Tab-separated table of C-alpha atoms and ligand atoms in Angstrom:
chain	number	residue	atom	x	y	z
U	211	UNK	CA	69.016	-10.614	-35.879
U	212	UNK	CA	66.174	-11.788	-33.940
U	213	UNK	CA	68.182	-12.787	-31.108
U	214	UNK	CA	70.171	-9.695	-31.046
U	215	UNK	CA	67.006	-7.694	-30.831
U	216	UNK	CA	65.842	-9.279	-28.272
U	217	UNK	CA	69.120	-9.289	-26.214
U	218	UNK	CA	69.352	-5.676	-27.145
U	219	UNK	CA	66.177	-5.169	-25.276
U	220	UNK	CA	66.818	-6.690	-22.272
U	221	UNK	CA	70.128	-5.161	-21.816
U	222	UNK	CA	68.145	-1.820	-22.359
U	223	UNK	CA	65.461	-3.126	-19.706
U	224	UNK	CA	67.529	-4.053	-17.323
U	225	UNK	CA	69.783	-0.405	-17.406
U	226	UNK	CA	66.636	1.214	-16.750
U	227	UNK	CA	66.136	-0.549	-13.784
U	228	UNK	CA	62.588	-1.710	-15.509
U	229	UNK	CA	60.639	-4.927	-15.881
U	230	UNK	CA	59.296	-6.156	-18.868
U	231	UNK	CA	56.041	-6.840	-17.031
U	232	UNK	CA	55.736	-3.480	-15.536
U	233	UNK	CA	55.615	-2.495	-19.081
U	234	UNK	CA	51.794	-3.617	-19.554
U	235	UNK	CA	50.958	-5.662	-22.539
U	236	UNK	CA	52.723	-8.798	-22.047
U	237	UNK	CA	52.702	-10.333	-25.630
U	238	UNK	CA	54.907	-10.836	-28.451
U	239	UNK	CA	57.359	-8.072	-29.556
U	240	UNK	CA	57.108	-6.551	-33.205
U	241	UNK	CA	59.654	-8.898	-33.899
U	242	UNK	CA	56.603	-11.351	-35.194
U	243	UNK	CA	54.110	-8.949	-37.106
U	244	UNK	CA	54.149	-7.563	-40.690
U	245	UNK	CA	56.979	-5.858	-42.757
U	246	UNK	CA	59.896	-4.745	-41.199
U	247	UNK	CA	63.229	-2.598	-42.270
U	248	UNK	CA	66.026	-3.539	-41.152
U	249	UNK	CA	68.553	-1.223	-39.397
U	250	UNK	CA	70.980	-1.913	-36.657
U	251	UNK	CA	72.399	1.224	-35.899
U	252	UNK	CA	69.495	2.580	-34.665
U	253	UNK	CA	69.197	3.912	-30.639
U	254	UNK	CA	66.277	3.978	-28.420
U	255	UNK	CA	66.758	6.717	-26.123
U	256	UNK	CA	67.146	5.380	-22.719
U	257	UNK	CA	66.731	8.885	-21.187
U	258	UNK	CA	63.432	9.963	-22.566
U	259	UNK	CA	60.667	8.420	-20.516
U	260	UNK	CA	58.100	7.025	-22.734
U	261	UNK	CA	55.106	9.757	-21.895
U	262	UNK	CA	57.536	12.200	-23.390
U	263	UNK	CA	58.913	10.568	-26.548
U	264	UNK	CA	57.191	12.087	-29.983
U	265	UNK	CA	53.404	10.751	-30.771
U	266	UNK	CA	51.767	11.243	-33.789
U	267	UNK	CA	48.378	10.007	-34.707
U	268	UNK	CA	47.101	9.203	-37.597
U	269	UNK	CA	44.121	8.070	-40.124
U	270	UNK	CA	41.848	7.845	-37.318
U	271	UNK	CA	41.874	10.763	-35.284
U	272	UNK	CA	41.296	10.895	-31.455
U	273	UNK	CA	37.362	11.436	-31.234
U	274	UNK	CA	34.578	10.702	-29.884
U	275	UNK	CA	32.876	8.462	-31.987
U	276	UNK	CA	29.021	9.734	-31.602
U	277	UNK	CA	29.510	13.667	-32.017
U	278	UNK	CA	32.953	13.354	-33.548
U	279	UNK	CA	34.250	16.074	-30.574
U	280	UNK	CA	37.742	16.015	-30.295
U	281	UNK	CA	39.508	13.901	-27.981
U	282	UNK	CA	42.185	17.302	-27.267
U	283	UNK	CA	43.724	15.402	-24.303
U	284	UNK	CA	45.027	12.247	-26.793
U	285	UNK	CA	45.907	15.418	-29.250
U	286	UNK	CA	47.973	17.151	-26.983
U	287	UNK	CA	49.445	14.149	-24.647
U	288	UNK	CA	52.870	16.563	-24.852
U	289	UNK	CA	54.749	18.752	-26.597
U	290	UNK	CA	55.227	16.299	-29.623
U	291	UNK	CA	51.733	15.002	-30.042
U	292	UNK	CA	50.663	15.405	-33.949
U	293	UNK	CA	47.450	14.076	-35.448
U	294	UNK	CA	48.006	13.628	-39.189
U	295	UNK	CA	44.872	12.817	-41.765
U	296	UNK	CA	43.150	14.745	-44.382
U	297	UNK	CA	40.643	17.142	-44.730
U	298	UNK	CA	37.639	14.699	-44.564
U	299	UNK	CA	35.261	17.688	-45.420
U	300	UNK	CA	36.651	19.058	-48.603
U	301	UNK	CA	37.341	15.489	-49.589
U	302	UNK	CA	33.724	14.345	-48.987
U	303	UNK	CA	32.299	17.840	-50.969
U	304	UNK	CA	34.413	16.555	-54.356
U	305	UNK	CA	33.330	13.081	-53.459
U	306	UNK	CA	29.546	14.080	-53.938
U	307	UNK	CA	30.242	16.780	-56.409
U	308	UNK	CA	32.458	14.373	-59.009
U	309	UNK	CA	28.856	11.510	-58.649
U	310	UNK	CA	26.784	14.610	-59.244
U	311	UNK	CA	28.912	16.016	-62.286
U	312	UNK	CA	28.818	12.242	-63.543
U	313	UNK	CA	25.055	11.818	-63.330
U	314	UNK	CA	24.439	15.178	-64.832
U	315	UNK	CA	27.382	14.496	-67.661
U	316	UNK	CA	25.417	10.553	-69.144
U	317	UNK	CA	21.964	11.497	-68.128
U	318	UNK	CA	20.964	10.343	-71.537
U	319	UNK	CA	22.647	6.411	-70.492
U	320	UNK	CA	22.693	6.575	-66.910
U	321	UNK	CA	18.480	5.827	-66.013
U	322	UNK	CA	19.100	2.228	-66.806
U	323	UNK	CA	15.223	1.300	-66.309
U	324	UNK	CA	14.177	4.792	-67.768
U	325	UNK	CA	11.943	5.068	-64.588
U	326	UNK	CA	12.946	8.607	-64.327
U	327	UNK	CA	14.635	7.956	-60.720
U	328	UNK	CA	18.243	8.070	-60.797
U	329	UNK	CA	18.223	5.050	-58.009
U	330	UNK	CA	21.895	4.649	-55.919
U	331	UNK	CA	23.154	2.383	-52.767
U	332	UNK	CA	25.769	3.328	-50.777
U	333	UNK	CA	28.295	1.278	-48.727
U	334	UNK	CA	29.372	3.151	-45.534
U	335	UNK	CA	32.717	2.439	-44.082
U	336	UNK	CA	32.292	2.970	-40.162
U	337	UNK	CA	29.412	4.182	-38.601
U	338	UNK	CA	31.791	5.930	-36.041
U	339	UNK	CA	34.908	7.487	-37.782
U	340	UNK	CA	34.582	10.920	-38.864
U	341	UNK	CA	35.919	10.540	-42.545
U	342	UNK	CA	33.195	7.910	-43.213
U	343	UNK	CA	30.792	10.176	-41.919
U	344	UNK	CA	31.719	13.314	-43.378
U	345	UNK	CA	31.700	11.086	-46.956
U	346	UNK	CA	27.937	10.143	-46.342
U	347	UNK	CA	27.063	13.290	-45.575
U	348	UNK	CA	28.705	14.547	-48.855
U	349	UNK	CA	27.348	12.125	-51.225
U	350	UNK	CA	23.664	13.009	-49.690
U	351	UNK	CA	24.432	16.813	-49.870
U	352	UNK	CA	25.331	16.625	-53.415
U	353	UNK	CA	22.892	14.765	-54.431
U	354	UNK	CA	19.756	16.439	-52.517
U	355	UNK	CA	18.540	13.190	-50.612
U	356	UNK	CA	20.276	14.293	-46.998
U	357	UNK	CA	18.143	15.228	-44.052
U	358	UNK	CA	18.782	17.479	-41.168
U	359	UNK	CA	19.615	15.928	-37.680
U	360	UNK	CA	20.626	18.230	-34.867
U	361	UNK	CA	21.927	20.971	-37.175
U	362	UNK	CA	24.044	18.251	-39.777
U	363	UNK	CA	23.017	15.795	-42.320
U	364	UNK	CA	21.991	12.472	-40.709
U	365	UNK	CA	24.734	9.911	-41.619
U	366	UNK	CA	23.013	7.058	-40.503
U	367	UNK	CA	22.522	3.908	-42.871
U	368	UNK	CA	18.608	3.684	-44.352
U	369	UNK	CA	18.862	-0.279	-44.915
U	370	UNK	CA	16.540	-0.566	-47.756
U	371	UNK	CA	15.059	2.469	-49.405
U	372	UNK	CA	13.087	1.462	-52.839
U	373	UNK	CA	9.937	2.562	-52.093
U	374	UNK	CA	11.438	5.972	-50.825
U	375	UNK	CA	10.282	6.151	-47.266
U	376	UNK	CA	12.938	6.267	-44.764
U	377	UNK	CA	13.569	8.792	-42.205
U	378	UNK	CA	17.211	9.351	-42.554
U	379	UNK	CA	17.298	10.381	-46.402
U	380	UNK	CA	14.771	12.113	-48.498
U	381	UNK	CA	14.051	12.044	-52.307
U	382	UNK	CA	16.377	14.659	-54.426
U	383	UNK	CA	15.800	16.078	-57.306
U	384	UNK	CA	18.218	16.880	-60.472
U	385	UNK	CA	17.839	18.671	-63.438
U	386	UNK	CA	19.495	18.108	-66.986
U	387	UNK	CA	18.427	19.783	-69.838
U	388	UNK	CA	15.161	21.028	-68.780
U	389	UNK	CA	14.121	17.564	-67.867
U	390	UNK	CA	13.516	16.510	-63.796
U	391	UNK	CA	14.366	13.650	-62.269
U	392	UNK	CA	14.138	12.047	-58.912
U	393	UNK	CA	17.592	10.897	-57.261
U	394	UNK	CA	16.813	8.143	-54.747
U	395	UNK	CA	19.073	6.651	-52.078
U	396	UNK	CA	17.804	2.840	-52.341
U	397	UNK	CA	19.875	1.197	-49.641
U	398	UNK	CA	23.197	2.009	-47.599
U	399	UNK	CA	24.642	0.268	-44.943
U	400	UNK	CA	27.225	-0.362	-42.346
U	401	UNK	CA	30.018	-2.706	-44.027
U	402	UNK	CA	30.765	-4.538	-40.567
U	403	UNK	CA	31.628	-8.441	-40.816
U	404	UNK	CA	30.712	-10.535	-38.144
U	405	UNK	CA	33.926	-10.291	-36.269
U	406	UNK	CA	33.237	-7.008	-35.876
U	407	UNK	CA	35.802	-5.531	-38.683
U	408	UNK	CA	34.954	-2.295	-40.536
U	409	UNK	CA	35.074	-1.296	-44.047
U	410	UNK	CA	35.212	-4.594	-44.750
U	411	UNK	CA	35.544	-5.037	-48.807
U	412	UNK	CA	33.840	-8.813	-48.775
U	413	UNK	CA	30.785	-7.347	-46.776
U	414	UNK	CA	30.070	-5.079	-49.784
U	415	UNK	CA	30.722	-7.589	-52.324
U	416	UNK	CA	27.538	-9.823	-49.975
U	417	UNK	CA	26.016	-6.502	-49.595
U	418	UNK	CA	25.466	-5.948	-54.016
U	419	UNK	CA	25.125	-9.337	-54.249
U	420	UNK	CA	21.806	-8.966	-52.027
U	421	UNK	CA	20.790	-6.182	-53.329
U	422	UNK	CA	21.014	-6.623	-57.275
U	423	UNK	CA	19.061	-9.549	-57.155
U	424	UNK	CA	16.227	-8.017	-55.683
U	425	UNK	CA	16.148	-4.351	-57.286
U	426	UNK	CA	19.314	-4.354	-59.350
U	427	UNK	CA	17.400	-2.879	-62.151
U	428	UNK	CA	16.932	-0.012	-60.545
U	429	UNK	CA	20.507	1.018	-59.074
U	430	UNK	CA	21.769	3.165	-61.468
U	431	UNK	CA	25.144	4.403	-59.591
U	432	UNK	CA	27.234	2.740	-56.626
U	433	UNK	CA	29.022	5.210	-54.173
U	434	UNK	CA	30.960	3.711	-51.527
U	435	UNK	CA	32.766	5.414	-48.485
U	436	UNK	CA	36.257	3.975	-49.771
U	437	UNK	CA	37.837	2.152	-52.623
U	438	UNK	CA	38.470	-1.504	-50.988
U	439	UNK	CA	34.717	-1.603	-50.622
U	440	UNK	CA	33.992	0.214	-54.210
U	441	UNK	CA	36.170	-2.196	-55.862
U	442	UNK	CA	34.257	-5.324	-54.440
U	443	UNK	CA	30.931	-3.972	-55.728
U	444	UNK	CA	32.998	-3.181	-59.045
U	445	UNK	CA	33.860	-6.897	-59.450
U	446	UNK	CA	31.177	-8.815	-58.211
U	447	UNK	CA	28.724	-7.000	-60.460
U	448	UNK	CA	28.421	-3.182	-61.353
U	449	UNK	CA	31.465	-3.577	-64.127
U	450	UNK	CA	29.711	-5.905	-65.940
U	451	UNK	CA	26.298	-4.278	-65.322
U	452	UNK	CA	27.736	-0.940	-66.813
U	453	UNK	CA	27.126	0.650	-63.729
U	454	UNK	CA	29.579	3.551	-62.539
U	455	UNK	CA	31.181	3.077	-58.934
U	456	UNK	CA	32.022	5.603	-56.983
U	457	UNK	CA	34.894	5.218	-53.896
U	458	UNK	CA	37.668	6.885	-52.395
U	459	UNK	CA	40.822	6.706	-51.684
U	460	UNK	CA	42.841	6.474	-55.158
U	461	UNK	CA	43.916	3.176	-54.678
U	462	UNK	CA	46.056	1.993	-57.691
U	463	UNK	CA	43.698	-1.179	-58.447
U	464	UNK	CA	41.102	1.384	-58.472
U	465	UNK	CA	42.525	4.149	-60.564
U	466	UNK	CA	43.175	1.103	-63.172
U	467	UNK	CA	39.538	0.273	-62.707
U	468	UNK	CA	38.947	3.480	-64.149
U	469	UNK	CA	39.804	2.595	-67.843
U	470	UNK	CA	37.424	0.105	-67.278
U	471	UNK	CA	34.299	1.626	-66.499
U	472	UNK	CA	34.859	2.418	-62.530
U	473	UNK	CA	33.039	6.110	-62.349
U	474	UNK	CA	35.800	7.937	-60.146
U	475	UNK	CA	37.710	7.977	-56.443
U	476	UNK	CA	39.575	11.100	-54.625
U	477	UNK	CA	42.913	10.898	-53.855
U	478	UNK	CA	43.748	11.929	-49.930
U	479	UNK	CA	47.069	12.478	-51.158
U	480	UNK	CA	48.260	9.724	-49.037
U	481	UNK	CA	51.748	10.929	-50.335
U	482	UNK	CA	51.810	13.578	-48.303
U	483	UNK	CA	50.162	12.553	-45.409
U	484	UNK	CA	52.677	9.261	-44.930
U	485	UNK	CA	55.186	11.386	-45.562
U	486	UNK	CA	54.111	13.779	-43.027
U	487	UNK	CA	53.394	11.362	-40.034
U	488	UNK	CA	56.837	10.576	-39.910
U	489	UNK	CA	58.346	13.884	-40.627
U	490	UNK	CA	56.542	15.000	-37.411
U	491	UNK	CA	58.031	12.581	-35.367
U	492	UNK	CA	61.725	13.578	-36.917
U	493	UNK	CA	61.632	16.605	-36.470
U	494	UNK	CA	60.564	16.399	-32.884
U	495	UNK	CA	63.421	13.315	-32.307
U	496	UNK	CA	65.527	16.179	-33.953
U	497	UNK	CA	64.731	18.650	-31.607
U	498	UNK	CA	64.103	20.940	-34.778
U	499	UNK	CA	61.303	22.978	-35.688
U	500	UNK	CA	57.961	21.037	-36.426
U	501	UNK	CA	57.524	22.989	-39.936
U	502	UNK	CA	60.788	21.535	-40.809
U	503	UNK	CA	60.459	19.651	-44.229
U	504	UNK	CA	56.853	20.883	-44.094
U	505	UNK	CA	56.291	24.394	-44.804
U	506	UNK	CA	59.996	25.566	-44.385
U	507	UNK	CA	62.444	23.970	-46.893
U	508	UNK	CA	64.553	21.398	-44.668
U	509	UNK	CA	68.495	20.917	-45.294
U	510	UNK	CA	67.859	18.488	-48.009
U	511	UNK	CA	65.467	20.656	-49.786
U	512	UNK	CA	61.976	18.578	-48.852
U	513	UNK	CA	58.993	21.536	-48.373
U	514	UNK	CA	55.359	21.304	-48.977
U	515	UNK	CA	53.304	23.709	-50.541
U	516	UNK	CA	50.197	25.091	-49.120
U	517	UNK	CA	47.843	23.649	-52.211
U	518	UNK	CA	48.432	19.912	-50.426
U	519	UNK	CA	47.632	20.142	-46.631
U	520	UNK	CA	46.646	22.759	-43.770
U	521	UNK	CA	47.959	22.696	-40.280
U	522	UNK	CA	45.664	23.143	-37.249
U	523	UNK	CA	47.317	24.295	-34.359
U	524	UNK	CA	43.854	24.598	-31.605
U	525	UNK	CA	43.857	20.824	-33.105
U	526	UNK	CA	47.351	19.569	-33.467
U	527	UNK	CA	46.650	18.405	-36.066
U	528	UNK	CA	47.760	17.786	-40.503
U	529	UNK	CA	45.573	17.388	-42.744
U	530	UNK	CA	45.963	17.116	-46.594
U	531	UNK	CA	44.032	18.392	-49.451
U	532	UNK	CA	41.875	15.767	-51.476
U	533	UNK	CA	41.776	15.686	-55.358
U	534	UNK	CA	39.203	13.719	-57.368
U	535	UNK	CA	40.628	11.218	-59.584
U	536	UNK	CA	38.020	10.666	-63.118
U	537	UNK	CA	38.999	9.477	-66.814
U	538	UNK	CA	40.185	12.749	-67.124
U	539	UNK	CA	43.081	12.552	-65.457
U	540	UNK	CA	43.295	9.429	-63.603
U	541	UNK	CA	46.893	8.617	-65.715
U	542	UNK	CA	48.306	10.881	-63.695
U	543	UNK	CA	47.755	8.963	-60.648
U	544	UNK	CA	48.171	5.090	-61.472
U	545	UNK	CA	50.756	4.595	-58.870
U	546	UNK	CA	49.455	5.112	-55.409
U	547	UNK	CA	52.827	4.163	-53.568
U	548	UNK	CA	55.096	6.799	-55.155
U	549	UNK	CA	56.886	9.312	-52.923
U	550	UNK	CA	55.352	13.047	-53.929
U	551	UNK	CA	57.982	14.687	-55.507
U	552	UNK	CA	58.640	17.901	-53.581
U	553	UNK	CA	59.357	15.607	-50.451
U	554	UNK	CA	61.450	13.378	-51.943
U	555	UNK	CA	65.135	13.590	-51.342
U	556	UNK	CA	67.282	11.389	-48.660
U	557	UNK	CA	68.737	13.413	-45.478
U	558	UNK	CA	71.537	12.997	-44.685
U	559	UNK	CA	72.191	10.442	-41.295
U	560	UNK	CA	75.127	12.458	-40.106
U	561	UNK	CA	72.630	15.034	-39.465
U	562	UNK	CA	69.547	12.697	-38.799
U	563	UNK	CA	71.010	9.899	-37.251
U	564	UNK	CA	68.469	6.478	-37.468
U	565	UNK	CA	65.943	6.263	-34.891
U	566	UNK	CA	63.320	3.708	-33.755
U	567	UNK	CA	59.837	4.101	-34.235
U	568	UNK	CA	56.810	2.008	-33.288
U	569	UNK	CA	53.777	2.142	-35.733
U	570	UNK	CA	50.949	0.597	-35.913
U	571	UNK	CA	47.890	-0.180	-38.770
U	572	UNK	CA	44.593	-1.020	-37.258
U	573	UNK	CA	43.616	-3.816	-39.502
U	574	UNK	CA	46.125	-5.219	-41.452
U	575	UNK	CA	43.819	-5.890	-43.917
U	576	UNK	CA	42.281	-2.583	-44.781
U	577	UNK	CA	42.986	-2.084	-48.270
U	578	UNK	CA	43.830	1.618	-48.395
U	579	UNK	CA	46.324	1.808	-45.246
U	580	UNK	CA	47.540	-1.805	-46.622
U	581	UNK	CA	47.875	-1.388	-50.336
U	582	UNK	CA	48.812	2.321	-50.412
U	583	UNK	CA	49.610	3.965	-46.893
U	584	UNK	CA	52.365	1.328	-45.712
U	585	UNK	CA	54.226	1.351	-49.178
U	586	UNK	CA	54.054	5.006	-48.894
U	587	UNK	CA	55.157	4.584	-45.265
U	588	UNK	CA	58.303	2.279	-45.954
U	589	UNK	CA	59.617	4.589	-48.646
U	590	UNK	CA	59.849	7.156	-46.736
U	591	UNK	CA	61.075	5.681	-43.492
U	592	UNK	CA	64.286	5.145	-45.419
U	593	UNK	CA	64.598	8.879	-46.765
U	594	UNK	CA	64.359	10.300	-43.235
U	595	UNK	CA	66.766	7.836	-41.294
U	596	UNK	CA	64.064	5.817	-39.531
U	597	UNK	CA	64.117	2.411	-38.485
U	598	UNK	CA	60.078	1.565	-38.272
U	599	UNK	CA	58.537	-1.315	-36.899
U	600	UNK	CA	55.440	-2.141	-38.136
U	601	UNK	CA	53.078	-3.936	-36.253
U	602	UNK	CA	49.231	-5.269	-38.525
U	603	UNK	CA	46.237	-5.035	-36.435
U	604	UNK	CA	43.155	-7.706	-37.207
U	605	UNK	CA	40.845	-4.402	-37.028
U	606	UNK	CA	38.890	-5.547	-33.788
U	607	UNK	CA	40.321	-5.140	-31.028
U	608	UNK	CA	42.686	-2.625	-29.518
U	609	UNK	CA	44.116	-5.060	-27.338
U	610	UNK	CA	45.432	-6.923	-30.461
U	611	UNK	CA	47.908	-4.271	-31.214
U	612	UNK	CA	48.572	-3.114	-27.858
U	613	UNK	CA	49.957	-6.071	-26.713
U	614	UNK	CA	52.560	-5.676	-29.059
U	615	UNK	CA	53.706	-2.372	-27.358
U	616	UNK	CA	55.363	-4.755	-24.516
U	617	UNK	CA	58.266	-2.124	-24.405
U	618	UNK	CA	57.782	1.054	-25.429
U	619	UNK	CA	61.282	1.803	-23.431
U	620	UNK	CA	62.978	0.207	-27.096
U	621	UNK	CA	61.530	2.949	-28.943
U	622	UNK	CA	62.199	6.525	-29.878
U	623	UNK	CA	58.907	7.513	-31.068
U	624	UNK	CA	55.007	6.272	-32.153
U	625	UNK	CA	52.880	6.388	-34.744
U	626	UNK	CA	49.175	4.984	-33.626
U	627	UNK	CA	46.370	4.165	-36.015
U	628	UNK	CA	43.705	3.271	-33.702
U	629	UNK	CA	40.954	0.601	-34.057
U	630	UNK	CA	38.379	3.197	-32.854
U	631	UNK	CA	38.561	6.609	-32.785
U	632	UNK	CA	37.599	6.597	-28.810
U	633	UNK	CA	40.549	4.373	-27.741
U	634	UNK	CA	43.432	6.509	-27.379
U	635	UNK	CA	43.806	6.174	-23.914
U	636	UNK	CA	44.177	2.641	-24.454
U	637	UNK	CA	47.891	3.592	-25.759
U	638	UNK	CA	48.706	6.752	-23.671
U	639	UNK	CA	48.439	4.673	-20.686
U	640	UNK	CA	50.785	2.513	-21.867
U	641	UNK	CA	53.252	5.120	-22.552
U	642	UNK	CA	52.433	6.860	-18.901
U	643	UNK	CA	53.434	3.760	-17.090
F	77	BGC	C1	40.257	5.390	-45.726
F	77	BGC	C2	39.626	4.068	-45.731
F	77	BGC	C3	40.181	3.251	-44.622
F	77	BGC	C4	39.984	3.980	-43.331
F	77	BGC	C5	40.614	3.252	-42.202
F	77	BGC	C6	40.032	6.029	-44.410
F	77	BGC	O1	40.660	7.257	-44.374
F	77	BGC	O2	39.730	6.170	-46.728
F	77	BGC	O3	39.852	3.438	-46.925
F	77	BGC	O4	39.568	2.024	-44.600
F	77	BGC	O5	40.571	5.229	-43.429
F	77	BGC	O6	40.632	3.979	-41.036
């Protein structure tokens, strides 16, 4: 099949009167990365240049990495540009509620060293992308110990906090049953590994490791900016200790963890939103309405409600609602890689005949986009007719991944999950060529 591909391109190539060099990039094909369907019917369309062909972002959204502005230009690259992601906001305000409901809920267990300061660390995903951010900023709100910078809450990591006197946090206070007590950030920082890879689960497990042996008395709850880096914490020593984690993501290894003393996560209802980066890009390859399957009822019967995302339009962009997942109901979400329901059913490839798409995961590794977003990806590439190459980033460099966009000519449409948020240019100039 491999051989076919490749012949398949060339013949394609060479009616377009193109070069493979002229295409940029120069390295290997998809043919050599990650999980692949299979599907030989499907056409690239030869007549579409590639600038025009249906884009869709998503999980990192074009922005500007300091003030988190907007990249609108990557947003709206044409007609068929989509960013799709979740509302990081109303995801980080449950985040920080749900540890605040917990502390408030086992007051009488939680001050492990009875020191009357309710002592936390927090692991931060990415200095730079938006939804880690917006999930420091929540956890700090909730919990009083945020400062103001420049009209927000600073979001920058405090390093080591016991003593209370860092700039970018301040001491909170909480009240249960009459009594006071002090809520105190003791350390946070950036999970980067030395290769320069974010949210990077073994840098948290290091990161507890350090900081239990020199003031693990005095943590009394873990909060972490996603699950992969929760659940590292979880197993190398706050299970054990009794102490409640805190992540993100709803992860199925983490919702399990729950039974077993993990303190709680929020689902981003990756359900809908892998289900809604490609339906973006079908309906455009359709030329059909962009609501299609969304919030109009498509020939199949697939349709959203408006309880599980919120379009943009001034930002192009998707974004679904967040739920938090605790031991109240966490049985109903122990499988992270189910289709939702509502969005379920096959159409029909009379209709919606196969097309290629290119798509992209920063970092192969990640644990959320690689234990729960590509699962939910590949069973739904199948219900709407398309034949997605997957290509697994190593989460530090762009150039990694974009050499493996030799030809976008062989493809009908892209789904980009950038390493950083700023890079998007990095793949529209590809496509301009
Ligand atoms: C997820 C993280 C993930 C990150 C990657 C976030 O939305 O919550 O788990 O590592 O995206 O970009």
């Amino acid at each position: 099949m491999k051989m076919r591909k490749r012949m398949m391109t060339l013949t394609l190539a060479a009616m377009m009167g193109l070069s493979l060099a002229a295409c940029g990039g120069g390295g290997s094909t998809s043919d050599d990365a990650g999980a692949k369907d299979s599907g030989e019917s499907s056409s690239a369309s030869s007549d579409v240049a590639n600038k025009d062909k249906p884009l869709v972002w998503f999980n990192r959204q074009p922005s500007n990495s300091s003030t988190g502005e907007l990249d609108m230009a990557a947003l709206s690259f044409n007609d068929n540009t989509y960013y799709v992601g979740f509302d990081a906001n109303q995801g980080a305000e449950l985040q920080g509620t749900m540890i605040k409901e917990y502390i408030e809920a086992n007051i009488d267990t939680l001050d492990r060293n009875g020191d009357g300061v309710i002592g936390y660390v927090l692991a931060i995903g990415d200095i730079g992308h938006n939804d880690s951010i917006a999930r420091t900023r929540g956890v700090r709100k909730a919990l009083g110990t945020g400062v103001d910078k420049d009209g927000e809450i600073n979001s920058e990591p405090v390093g080591t906090n016991t003593d209370g006197s860092a700039k970018a946090v301040q001491d909170g206070e909480i009240e249960v049953g009459g009594k006071k007590y002090v809520v105190r950030e003791l350390a946070s920082q950036e999970m980067k590994n030395s290769a320069g890879a974010t949210w990077d689960a073994a840098t948290a497990g290091n990161a507890i490791g350090t900081w239990s042996s020199s003031f693990g008395e005095e943590i009394d709850v873990i909060a972490s900016n996603n699950d992969g880096m929760g659940m590292s914490m979880f197993n190398a020593w706050s299970k054990d200790q009794k102490v409640p984690t805190f992540g993100y993501d709803a992860n199925s290894d983490a919702v399990a963890a729950i039974a077993e003393g993990y303190g709680g996560t929020i689902s981003q209802h990756a359900d809908v939103q892998a289900y809604l980066t490609l339906r973006v890009l079908r309906n455009a390859l359709d030329g059909a309405d962009v609501d299609t399957g969304i919030g109009t009822e498509d020939d199949a019967g697939n349709v959203l409600s408006d309880d599980v995302y919120v379009y943009r339009e001034e930002e192009r962009s998707y974004y679904a609602l967040n739920v938090a997942v605790t031991a109240d109901n966490y049985e109903d979400f122990t499988d992270s890689t189910k289709v939702y329901e509502p969005v379920s059913s096959q159409l029909d490839e009379g209709a919606h005949a196969s097309k290629k798409v290119w798509l992209n995961i920063y970092n192969a590794s990640d644990n959320f986009l690689s234990s729960t977003y590509q699962p939910l990806l590949q069973n739904y590439d199948k219900l709407l007719n398309l034949d997605v190459d997957y290509i697994g980033g190593d989460g530090q460099t762009e150039s990694n991944i974009t050499n493996r966009l030799g030809n976008p000519g062989e493809y009908d449409a892209f789904a980009i999950n950038m390493v950083k948020t700023d890079n998007a240019a990095s793949y529209t100039s590809l496509l301009s060529q």
